[in-house]
Amino acid sequence: MRLPRPAALGLLSLLLLLLPAPEAAKKPTPCQRCRGLVDKFNQGLVDTAKKNFGGGNTAWEEKTLSKYESSEIRLLEILEGLCESSDFECNQMLEAQEEHLEAWWLQLKNEYPDLFEWFCVKTLKLCCSPGTYGPDCLACQGGSQRPCSGNGHCSGDGSRQGDGSCRCHVGYQGPLCTDCMDGYFSSLRNETHSVCTVRTGLSGSYTPCRLSLGCWHGMGHVWIRNTHTQPGYSSRVRIAAFSPACDESCKTCSGPTNRDCGECEVGWVLDEGACVDVDECAAETPPCSAAQFCKNANGSYTCEECDSSCVGCTGEGPGNCKECIPGYAREHGQCADVDECSLAEKACVRKNENCYNTPGSYVCVCPDGFEETEDACVPPAEAEATEESPTQLPAHEDL
């Protein structure tokens, strides 16, 4: 049963307001696409490193046709494996830049052995060298050799984006990430390095180190024997030092790294002498529901909701759907809304009827002023003529 026109228009408005549009996929930047292409090219070099022409007389072929390792045949094999057939953006970049890659392979690779630097940085100008940022590839704060003093991340590092400012690691602050945050002390500082260590006690006071609290008696600390001991505590008094915290993977430890753990924390497992993170997302039985995807984290994991356009997913966004919900179809590698109103087969079949696309569906509505019947939207003039004709049946009225 079709709704009266005002009700149909109200339904259309409600659908447009309440139905969420699919979340836009986080597309890789041009620099990331270029770097990805170079990474695949370099992997192709590795995969073809031990190959030859594959004919019956390799020695004659290499003497006559030049070495396989620098041949156009090897280049062609590498190029053919760079992009998946469904990866539209990769194939588009490869098609546009294939001549550059061929020129580098045949003429320039000895002079410019770093393909990324020559191709992405100098030729296409999509990326910057490590330690530089922005349209002009300026040096990051603290210099390109050790951006942010090695204690933070430079905004835009390696790309043509960002402003070069420092986002400091935990424990550090300041424009160059050389200052210590509250709760940390400077255990090393000179012209080139600054090291901040977490505080676990006060210098010069009795601060016993209980193993279950996750601290250790570090090298260089000064200790003297205590005249009394307390159960569970070391029988020493620290007089001029702080105990750095254990590595996050350790429940107890004898040193600062993941190889010094006495016992691994929950979510970590001992592997070849070190506590390493358990990737719960790689388990044979996934820990998340069918409508979620798993994101591994150090010592744990989280379950994130799939995009609204997905029926099951492997990651964030409509580009990682296993299948698309009804009303959506895979387009350019991701689930996108099907515009039923633009299809060759008309979705709204009544005469004069308007079609309005909505996320995952569509609505059929008569134009304003038209009267709605079972099989047509009747213009006002025709509707009046029908009402005045005594031989016509009364107009259809929707319930």
Short mmCIF file of C-alpha atoms in Angstrom, two decimals:
data_model
loop_
_atom_site.label_atom_id
_atom_site.label_comp_id
_atom_site.label_asym_id
_atom_site.label_seq_id
_atom_site.Cartn_x
_atom_site.Cartn_y
_atom_site.Cartn_z
CA MET A 1 0.00 0.00 0.00
CA ARG A 2 1.40 3.40 -0.96
CA LEU A 3 1.46 6.22 1.56
CA PRO A 4 -0.35 9.52 0.78
CA ARG A 5 1.96 12.14 -0.69
CA PRO A 6 2.49 14.19 2.55
CA ALA A 7 3.28 11.00 4.47
CA ALA A 8 5.70 9.86 1.75
CA LEU A 9 7.49 13.21 1.83
CA GLY A 10 7.68 12.99 5.60
CA LEU A 11 9.16 9.51 5.34
CA LEU A 12 11.74 10.78 2.84
CA SER A 13 12.81 13.56 5.21
CA LEU A 14 13.02 11.14 8.11
CA LEU A 15 15.19 8.72 6.13
CA LEU A 16 17.55 11.48 5.04
CA LEU A 17 17.93 12.71 8.61
CA LEU A 18 18.17 9.43 10.49
CA LEU A 19 19.95 7.03 8.17
CA PRO A 20 23.72 7.53 8.59
CA ALA A 21 25.71 8.01 5.45
CA PRO A 22 28.59 5.54 5.12
CA GLU A 23 31.76 6.75 6.79
CA ALA A 24 34.27 8.01 4.23
CA ALA A 25 37.21 5.69 3.77
CA LYS A 26 40.53 7.01 4.93
CA LYS A 27 42.29 7.12 1.61
CA PRO A 28 46.08 6.96 1.54
CA THR A 29 47.89 10.21 0.76
CA PRO A 30 49.72 10.56 -2.59
CA CYS A 31 52.99 10.08 -0.70
CA GLN A 32 51.73 6.89 0.92
CA ARG A 33 50.60 5.55 -2.46
CA CYS A 34 54.00 6.35 -3.97
CA ARG A 35 55.84 4.76 -1.06
CA GLY A 36 53.62 1.69 -1.33
CA LEU A 37 54.41 1.37 -5.05
CA VAL A 38 58.15 1.63 -4.35
CA ASP A 39 57.91 -0.94 -1.53
CA LYS A 40 56.22 -3.39 -3.90
CA PHE A 41 58.83 -2.67 -6.58
CA ASN A 42 61.63 -3.39 -4.10
CA GLN A 43 59.87 -6.60 -3.08
CA GLY A 44 59.71 -7.50 -6.78
CA LEU A 45 63.50 -7.08 -6.93
CA VAL A 46 63.83 -9.57 -4.08
CA ASP A 47 61.38 -12.04 -5.63
CA THR A 48 63.18 -12.03 -9.00
CA ALA A 49 66.74 -11.90 -7.62
CA LYS A 50 67.48 -15.58 -8.36
CA LYS A 51 65.59 -15.87 -11.64
CA ASN A 52 66.96 -16.02 -15.18
CA PHE A 53 65.54 -15.94 -18.69
CA GLY A 54 64.18 -19.43 -18.21
CA GLY A 55 65.19 -20.69 -21.66
CA GLY A 56 67.22 -23.74 -22.50
CA ASN A 57 70.57 -21.92 -22.82
CA THR A 58 70.75 -19.26 -20.12
CA ALA A 59 74.46 -18.56 -20.67
CA TRP A 60 73.92 -17.86 -24.40
CA GLU A 61 70.82 -15.76 -23.68
CA GLU A 62 72.61 -13.58 -21.14
CA LYS A 63 75.62 -13.17 -23.42
CA THR A 64 73.43 -12.26 -26.39
CA LEU A 65 70.49 -10.48 -24.75
CA SER A 66 72.35 -8.87 -21.77
CA LYS A 67 72.10 -9.95 -18.14
CA TYR A 68 68.66 -10.91 -16.83
CA GLU A 69 69.23 -8.93 -13.65
CA SER A 70 69.17 -5.64 -15.58
CA SER A 71 66.92 -6.70 -18.46
CA GLU A 72 63.60 -5.28 -19.61
CA ILE A 73 62.11 -8.75 -19.13
CA ARG A 74 62.84 -8.62 -15.40
CA LEU A 75 61.42 -5.08 -15.24
CA LEU A 76 58.23 -6.27 -16.95
CA GLU A 77 57.87 -9.16 -14.47
CA ILE A 78 58.23 -6.72 -11.55
CA LEU A 79 55.74 -4.21 -13.01
CA GLU A 80 53.15 -6.93 -13.62
CA GLY A 81 53.17 -7.83 -9.94
CA LEU A 82 52.92 -4.32 -8.49
CA CYS A 83 49.14 -3.83 -8.33
CA GLU A 84 46.18 -6.07 -7.65
CA SER A 85 43.61 -5.92 -10.45
CA SER A 86 41.06 -4.46 -8.00
CA ASP A 87 43.41 -1.71 -6.74
CA PHE A 88 42.24 1.15 -8.96
CA GLU A 89 44.50 3.86 -7.47
CA CYS A 90 47.64 1.70 -7.66
CA ASN A 91 46.97 0.81 -11.30
CA GLN A 92 46.20 4.45 -12.11
CA MET A 93 49.53 5.63 -10.63
CA LEU A 94 51.44 2.82 -12.35
CA GLU A 95 49.92 3.64 -15.73
CA ALA A 96 50.78 7.34 -15.32
CA GLN A 97 54.34 6.78 -14.09
CA GLU A 98 55.46 3.61 -15.90
CA GLU A 99 57.80 5.59 -18.19
CA HIS A 100 59.56 7.09 -15.15
CA LEU A 101 60.11 3.63 -13.65
CA GLU A 102 61.39 2.33 -16.99
CA ALA A 103 63.80 5.28 -17.32
CA TRP A 104 65.14 4.70 -13.81
CA TRP A 105 65.58 0.97 -14.43
CA LEU A 106 67.34 1.28 -17.79
CA GLN A 107 69.36 4.49 -17.32
CA LEU A 108 69.40 5.96 -13.82
CA LYS A 109 69.44 3.29 -11.12
CA ASN A 110 73.24 3.22 -10.88
CA GLU A 111 73.35 6.99 -10.38
CA TYR A 112 70.29 7.04 -8.07
CA PRO A 113 70.18 3.64 -6.29
CA ASP A 114 67.46 4.77 -3.85
CA LEU A 115 64.27 4.46 -5.92
CA PHE A 116 62.09 6.11 -3.27
CA GLU A 117 64.33 9.19 -3.05
CA TRP A 118 64.56 9.56 -6.85
CA PHE A 119 60.95 8.64 -7.72
CA CYS A 120 58.78 9.93 -4.84
CA VAL A 121 60.92 12.80 -3.51
CA LYS A 122 62.87 14.29 -6.41
CA THR A 123 60.83 13.35 -9.51
CA LEU A 124 57.15 13.31 -8.49
CA LYS A 125 57.69 15.56 -5.43
CA LEU A 126 55.03 13.68 -3.46
CA CYS A 127 57.19 12.91 -0.42
CA CYS A 128 60.15 14.34 1.49
CA SER A 129 63.30 12.70 2.76
CA PRO A 130 63.15 11.43 6.37
CA GLY A 131 63.49 14.26 8.87
CA THR A 132 61.97 16.88 6.56
CA TYR A 133 58.39 18.03 5.96
CA GLY A 134 56.04 20.31 4.00
CA PRO A 135 55.88 21.53 0.40
CA ASP A 136 59.56 22.60 0.43
CA CYS A 137 60.87 19.64 2.49
CA LEU A 138 62.22 21.81 5.31
CA ALA A 139 64.13 20.26 8.22
CA CYS A 140 62.01 19.21 11.20
CA GLN A 141 62.41 20.86 14.60
CA GLY A 142 65.70 19.67 16.06
CA GLY A 143 67.19 18.95 12.61
CA SER A 144 66.64 16.26 10.01
CA GLN A 145 69.14 13.81 11.56
CA ARG A 146 67.38 13.59 14.95
CA PRO A 147 63.97 15.29 14.66
CA CYS A 148 62.50 16.35 18.00
CA SER A 149 65.77 15.26 19.68
CA GLY A 150 64.78 11.65 19.05
CA ASN A 151 62.06 11.99 21.72
CA GLY A 152 59.03 12.75 19.56
CA HIS A 153 57.43 12.69 16.13
CA CYS A 154 57.78 15.54 13.65
CA SER A 155 54.44 16.61 12.12
CA GLY A 156 54.59 15.77 8.41
CA ASP A 157 57.90 13.90 8.65
CA GLY A 158 58.71 12.41 5.25
CA SER A 159 55.70 13.96 3.53
CA ARG A 160 54.75 17.21 1.81
CA GLN A 161 52.36 17.91 4.67
CA GLY A 162 52.50 19.01 8.32
CA ASP A 163 54.10 21.99 10.04
CA GLY A 164 57.28 20.40 11.42
CA SER A 165 56.22 20.79 15.06
CA CYS A 166 57.06 18.07 17.57
CA ARG A 167 54.59 15.65 19.17
CA CYS A 168 56.61 14.42 22.13
CA HIS A 169 56.73 10.86 23.43
CA VAL A 170 55.40 10.12 26.92
CA GLY A 171 57.64 11.71 29.55
CA TYR A 172 58.92 14.54 27.33
CA GLN A 173 57.76 18.07 26.61
CA GLY A 174 58.94 21.37 25.13
CA PRO A 175 59.39 22.57 21.51
CA LEU A 176 62.23 20.09 20.91
CA CYS A 177 61.06 17.40 23.39
CA THR A 178 64.14 17.89 25.58
CA ASP A 179 62.32 18.74 28.84
CA CYS A 180 60.90 16.19 31.26
CA MET A 181 57.23 16.06 32.24
CA ASP A 182 56.08 15.99 35.84
CA GLY A 183 56.76 12.55 37.30
CA TYR A 184 59.96 12.11 35.23
CA PHE A 185 63.54 13.17 35.92
CA SER A 186 66.47 13.88 33.61
CA SER A 187 68.82 10.92 33.79
CA LEU A 188 70.97 12.15 30.89
CA ARG A 189 71.28 15.50 29.17
CA ASN A 190 74.02 16.85 26.89
CA GLU A 191 74.28 18.76 23.62
CA THR A 192 72.78 15.96 21.55
CA HIS A 193 70.68 13.78 23.85
CA SER A 194 68.07 14.16 26.57
CA VAL A 195 66.74 11.15 28.49
CA CYS A 196 63.81 11.40 30.90
CA THR A 197 63.11 8.52 33.31
CA VAL A 198 59.96 7.93 35.33
CA ARG A 199 60.21 8.68 39.05
CA THR A 200 59.41 5.85 41.47
CA GLY A 201 60.69 7.40 44.69
CA LEU A 202 62.48 10.33 46.33
CA SER A 203 66.27 10.58 46.43
CA GLY A 204 67.84 10.27 49.85
CA SER A 205 64.85 8.60 51.52
CA TYR A 206 64.04 5.03 52.40
CA THR A 207 62.20 3.84 49.30
CA PRO A 208 62.39 0.03 49.20
CA CYS A 209 61.82 -1.57 45.80
CA ARG A 210 59.18 -4.26 46.00
CA LEU A 211 59.34 -6.58 42.98
CA SER A 212 55.56 -6.76 42.69
CA LEU A 213 55.49 -2.96 42.22
CA GLY A 214 57.49 -3.22 39.01
CA CYS A 215 60.81 -1.45 39.62
CA TRP A 216 64.43 -2.50 39.52
CA HIS A 217 67.78 -1.65 41.07
CA GLY A 218 69.34 0.11 38.10
CA MET A 219 73.03 0.33 37.20
CA GLY A 220 74.78 3.33 38.67
CA HIS A 221 72.47 3.51 41.68
CA VAL A 222 74.11 3.76 45.10
CA TRP A 223 72.83 1.43 47.81
CA ILE A 224 73.80 0.75 51.44
CA ARG A 225 72.73 -2.09 53.68
CA ASN A 226 69.69 -1.55 55.82
CA THR A 227 69.77 -2.52 59.50
CA HIS A 228 66.27 -3.91 59.35
CA THR A 229 64.27 -5.70 56.69
CA GLN A 230 60.59 -5.88 55.93
CA PRO A 231 58.95 -8.95 54.37
CA GLY A 232 58.92 -8.72 50.58
CA TYR A 233 61.35 -5.79 50.37
CA SER A 234 65.02 -5.60 49.43
CA SER A 235 67.31 -5.12 52.43
CA ARG A 236 68.93 -1.97 51.08
CA VAL A 237 68.42 1.77 51.29
CA ARG A 238 68.79 3.87 48.19
CA ILE A 239 70.60 7.09 48.95
CA ALA A 240 71.01 8.87 45.63
CA ALA A 241 69.06 7.33 42.80
CA PHE A 242 65.69 6.64 41.26
CA SER A 243 64.49 3.22 40.07
CA PRO A 244 63.21 3.27 36.46
CA ALA A 245 59.96 1.42 35.82
CA CYS A 246 59.85 -2.03 34.27
CA ASP A 247 59.05 -2.43 30.59
CA GLU A 248 55.28 -2.47 30.00
CA SER A 249 55.48 -6.17 29.08
CA CYS A 250 56.87 -7.14 32.51
CA LYS A 251 54.92 -8.00 35.63
CA THR A 252 58.20 -8.21 37.58
CA CYS A 253 61.68 -7.43 36.32
CA SER A 254 65.40 -7.10 37.01
CA GLY A 255 66.06 -4.46 34.35
CA PRO A 256 64.44 -1.97 31.96
CA THR A 257 63.85 -4.07 28.81
CA ASN A 258 61.41 -6.79 27.80
CA ARG A 259 64.28 -9.30 28.17
CA ASP A 260 64.62 -8.49 31.87
CA CYS A 261 61.14 -9.66 32.88
CA GLY A 262 60.78 -12.11 35.74
CA GLU A 263 57.19 -12.69 34.65
CA CYS A 264 55.21 -11.39 31.68
CA GLU A 265 52.17 -9.17 32.11
CA VAL A 266 48.74 -10.41 31.02
CA GLY A 267 48.51 -10.09 27.23
CA TRP A 268 52.22 -10.81 26.75
CA VAL A 269 54.02 -14.13 26.37
CA LEU A 270 57.64 -15.24 26.74
CA ASP A 271 59.20 -15.84 23.32
CA GLU A 272 62.93 -16.50 22.87
CA GLY A 273 63.81 -14.88 26.16
CA ALA A 274 61.65 -11.76 25.77
CA CYS A 275 58.06 -10.87 26.65
CA VAL A 276 56.25 -10.11 23.38
CA ASP A 277 52.70 -8.97 22.73
CA VAL A 278 50.05 -11.61 22.07
CA ASP A 279 48.15 -10.75 18.89
CA GLU A 280 44.67 -11.78 19.98
CA CYS A 281 43.32 -10.70 16.59
CA ALA A 282 45.30 -13.47 14.86
CA ALA A 283 43.63 -16.21 16.93
CA GLU A 284 41.90 -19.01 15.03
CA THR A 285 38.62 -17.95 16.63
CA PRO A 286 38.39 -14.13 16.41
CA PRO A 287 37.52 -12.46 19.74
CA CYS A 288 35.08 -9.97 18.20
CA SER A 289 31.54 -10.37 16.86
CA ALA A 290 30.68 -10.76 13.19
CA ALA A 291 29.75 -7.05 12.99
CA GLN A 292 33.11 -5.93 14.43
CA PHE A 293 36.78 -6.01 13.51
CA CYS A 294 39.68 -6.60 15.87
CA LYS A 295 42.46 -4.06 16.51
CA ASN A 296 45.48 -5.39 18.35
CA ALA A 297 47.10 -3.23 21.04
CA ASN A 298 50.07 -3.77 23.32
CA GLY A 299 48.94 -6.37 25.83
CA SER A 300 45.32 -6.22 24.72
CA TYR A 301 42.92 -5.63 21.83
CA THR A 302 39.78 -3.71 21.00
CA CYS A 303 36.68 -4.59 18.99
CA GLU A 304 35.58 -1.81 16.64
CA GLU A 305 32.25 -1.63 14.82
CA CYS A 306 32.26 -2.32 11.08
CA ASP A 307 31.20 0.45 8.71
CA SER A 308 27.42 0.76 8.35
CA SER A 309 27.70 -0.37 4.71
CA CYS A 310 29.35 -3.70 5.62
CA VAL A 311 28.16 -7.22 6.27
CA GLY A 312 31.24 -8.31 8.20
CA CYS A 313 34.60 -6.60 7.78
CA THR A 314 38.35 -6.96 8.21
CA GLY A 315 39.08 -3.35 9.16
CA GLU A 316 37.86 0.23 9.35
CA GLY A 317 35.80 1.92 6.63
CA PRO A 318 33.77 0.74 3.62
CA GLY A 319 36.94 -0.41 1.85
CA ASN A 320 37.32 -3.35 4.25
CA CYS A 321 33.85 -4.88 3.98
CA LYS A 322 33.58 -8.63 3.44
CA GLU A 323 30.20 -8.07 1.77
CA CYS A 324 27.97 -5.04 1.23
CA ILE A 325 24.53 -4.57 2.79
CA PRO A 326 21.49 -4.49 0.43
CA GLY A 327 21.38 -1.18 -1.42
CA TYR A 328 25.18 -0.99 -1.58
CA ALA A 329 27.63 -2.45 -4.09
CA ARG A 330 31.40 -2.65 -4.36
CA GLU A 331 32.80 0.26 -6.35
CA HIS A 332 36.49 1.14 -6.63
CA GLY A 333 37.26 -1.36 -3.89
CA GLN A 334 34.70 -0.20 -1.33
CA CYS A 335 30.98 -0.51 -0.59
CA ALA A 336 29.14 2.49 -2.01
CA ASP A 337 25.45 3.40 -2.13
CA VAL A 338 23.63 2.21 -5.26
CA ASP A 339 21.71 5.12 -6.80
CA GLU A 340 18.61 3.18 -7.83
CA CYS A 341 17.15 6.33 -9.37
CA SER A 342 19.90 6.47 -12.01
CA LEU A 343 19.68 2.83 -13.11
CA ALA A 344 18.57 1.95 -16.64
CA GLU A 345 15.63 0.00 -15.22
CA LYS A 346 13.43 2.60 -13.56
CA ALA A 347 12.87 2.10 -9.83
CA CYS A 348 9.69 4.24 -9.75
CA VAL A 349 7.36 2.93 -12.44
CA ARG A 350 4.23 5.10 -12.12
CA LYS A 351 3.78 7.84 -14.70
CA ASN A 352 5.16 11.28 -13.65
CA GLU A 353 6.54 9.81 -10.41
CA ASN A 354 9.80 11.25 -8.96
CA CYS A 355 12.54 9.02 -7.56
CA TYR A 356 14.65 10.15 -4.57
CA ASN A 357 17.77 8.20 -3.68
CA THR A 358 18.47 7.53 0.02
CA PRO A 359 21.41 5.72 1.67
CA GLY A 360 20.85 2.07 0.81
CA SER A 361 17.37 2.60 -0.65
CA TYR A 362 15.08 5.03 -2.52
CA VAL A 363 11.65 6.66 -2.22
CA CYS A 364 9.01 7.20 -4.94
CA VAL A 365 6.96 10.42 -4.55
CA CYS A 366 4.47 12.25 -6.78
CA PRO A 367 5.38 15.86 -7.67
CA ASP A 368 3.84 18.63 -5.58
CA GLY A 369 0.22 19.26 -6.64
CA PHE A 370 -0.14 15.92 -8.46
CA GLU A 371 -2.78 13.48 -7.33
CA GLU A 372 -1.59 9.98 -6.49
CA THR A 373 -3.37 6.99 -8.02
CA GLU A 374 -2.47 3.32 -8.13
CA ASP A 375 -0.55 3.51 -11.40
CA ALA A 376 0.13 7.22 -12.04
CA CYS A 377 0.74 10.67 -10.61
CA VAL A 378 -2.08 12.70 -12.20
CA PRO A 379 -1.42 16.38 -13.08
CA PRO A 380 -3.86 18.87 -11.49
CA ALA A 381 -5.75 19.64 -14.75
CA GLU A 382 -6.36 15.95 -15.53
CA ALA A 383 -7.46 15.29 -11.96
CA GLU A 384 -10.10 18.08 -12.17
CA ALA A 385 -11.41 16.78 -15.49
CA THR A 386 -11.77 13.31 -14.01
CA GLU A 387 -13.77 14.62 -11.06
CA GLU A 388 -16.19 16.57 -13.35
CA SER A 389 -16.89 13.62 -15.68
CA PRO A 390 -20.08 11.77 -14.52
CA THR A 391 -19.02 8.62 -16.34
CA GLN A 392 -15.78 8.28 -14.33
CA LEU A 393 -15.55 6.39 -11.11
CA PRO A 394 -14.53 8.35 -7.96
CA ALA A 395 -10.78 8.94 -7.65
CA HIS A 396 -8.81 6.29 -5.72
CA GLU A 397 -8.22 7.28 -2.13
CA ASP A 398 -5.39 5.75 -0.11
CA LEU A 399 -6.15 4.59 3.38
#
